[in-house]
Amino acid sequence: MNIHIYWHIVAKGGFSSMLSMFLLYSTKMLFRINDINSFVSQVQACYCS
């Protein structure tokens, strides 16, 4: 990626939008991991009981 284009995007406020996109993505991933954990615990409860 061209560094000048990168700095142009950052100067135009692209950094904040990139940061918000990253935060949104990480929270989505965290929710997905929580869903997987609850699903696994439900399956374990079904099999163990």
PDB file of C-alpha atoms in Angstrom:
ATOM      1  CA  MET A   1       0.000   0.000   0.000  1.00  0.00           C
ATOM      2  CA  ASN A   2       1.281   3.453  -0.881  1.00  0.00           C
ATOM      3  CA  ILE A   3       2.256   5.372   2.255  1.00  0.00           C
ATOM      4  CA  HIS A   4       1.121   8.692   0.763  1.00  0.00           C
ATOM      5  CA  ILE A   5      -2.365   7.325   0.103  1.00  0.00           C
ATOM      6  CA  TYR A   6      -2.402   5.928   3.636  1.00  0.00           C
ATOM      7  CA  TRP A   7      -1.503   9.286   5.175  1.00  0.00           C
ATOM      8  CA  HIS A   8      -4.081  10.988   2.944  1.00  0.00           C
ATOM      9  CA  ILE A   9      -6.766   8.653   4.293  1.00  0.00           C
ATOM     10  CA  VAL A  10      -5.575   9.238   7.863  1.00  0.00           C
ATOM     11  CA  ALA A  11      -5.607  13.015   7.330  1.00  0.00           C
ATOM     12  CA  LYS A  12      -9.184  12.804   6.049  1.00  0.00           C
ATOM     13  CA  GLY A  13     -10.354  11.079   9.235  1.00  0.00           C
ATOM     14  CA  GLY A  14     -10.050   7.581   7.816  1.00  0.00           C
ATOM     15  CA  PHE A  15      -8.112   6.505  10.880  1.00  0.00           C
ATOM     16  CA  SER A  16     -11.111   7.005  13.162  1.00  0.00           C
ATOM     17  CA  SER A  17     -13.361   5.106  10.768  1.00  0.00           C
ATOM     18  CA  MET A  18     -10.771   2.316  10.519  1.00  0.00           C
ATOM     19  CA  LEU A  19     -10.596   2.212  14.309  1.00  0.00           C
ATOM     20  CA  SER A  20     -14.382   2.062  14.642  1.00  0.00           C
ATOM     21  CA  MET A  21     -14.550  -0.702  12.029  1.00  0.00           C
ATOM     22  CA  PHE A  22     -11.884  -2.629  13.944  1.00  0.00           C
ATOM     23  CA  LEU A  23     -13.763  -2.190  17.223  1.00  0.00           C
ATOM     24  CA  LEU A  24     -17.001  -3.294  15.585  1.00  0.00           C
ATOM     25  CA  TYR A  25     -15.291  -6.355  14.113  1.00  0.00           C
ATOM     26  CA  SER A  26     -13.630  -7.297  17.409  1.00  0.00           C
ATOM     27  CA  THR A  27     -16.901  -6.984  19.330  1.00  0.00           C
ATOM     28  CA  LYS A  28     -18.605  -9.148  16.703  1.00  0.00           C
ATOM     29  CA  MET A  29     -15.855 -11.749  17.120  1.00  0.00           C
ATOM     30  CA  LEU A  30     -16.206 -11.604  20.912  1.00  0.00           C
ATOM     31  CA  PHE A  31     -19.957 -12.148  20.668  1.00  0.00           C
ATOM     32  CA  ARG A  32     -19.347 -15.057  18.309  1.00  0.00           C
ATOM     33  CA  ILE A  33     -16.851 -16.595  20.748  1.00  0.00           C
ATOM     34  CA  ASN A  34     -19.390 -16.158  23.575  1.00  0.00           C
ATOM     35  CA  ASP A  35     -22.041 -17.872  21.449  1.00  0.00           C
ATOM     36  CA  ILE A  36     -19.662 -20.772  20.755  1.00  0.00           C
ATOM     37  CA  ASN A  37     -18.812 -21.065  24.460  1.00  0.00           C
ATOM     38  CA  SER A  38     -22.469 -21.145  25.494  1.00  0.00           C
ATOM     39  CA  PHE A  39     -23.228 -23.666  22.761  1.00  0.00           C
ATOM     40  CA  VAL A  40     -20.375 -25.906  23.885  1.00  0.00           C
ATOM     41  CA  SER A  41     -21.492 -25.693  27.516  1.00  0.00           C
ATOM     42  CA  GLN A  42     -25.062 -26.588  26.501  1.00  0.00           C
ATOM     43  CA  VAL A  43     -23.819 -29.593  24.536  1.00  0.00           C
ATOM     44  CA  GLN A  44     -21.631 -30.683  27.457  1.00  0.00           C
ATOM     45  CA  ALA A  45     -24.603 -30.352  29.824  1.00  0.00           C
ATOM     46  CA  CYS A  46     -26.708 -32.496  27.503  1.00  0.00           C
ATOM     47  CA  TYR A  47     -24.069 -35.200  27.201  1.00  0.00           C
ATOM     48  CA  CYS A  48     -22.889 -35.168  30.800  1.00  0.00           C
ATOM     49  CA  SER A  49     -26.323 -35.306  32.429  1.00  0.00           C
TER      50      SER A  49
END
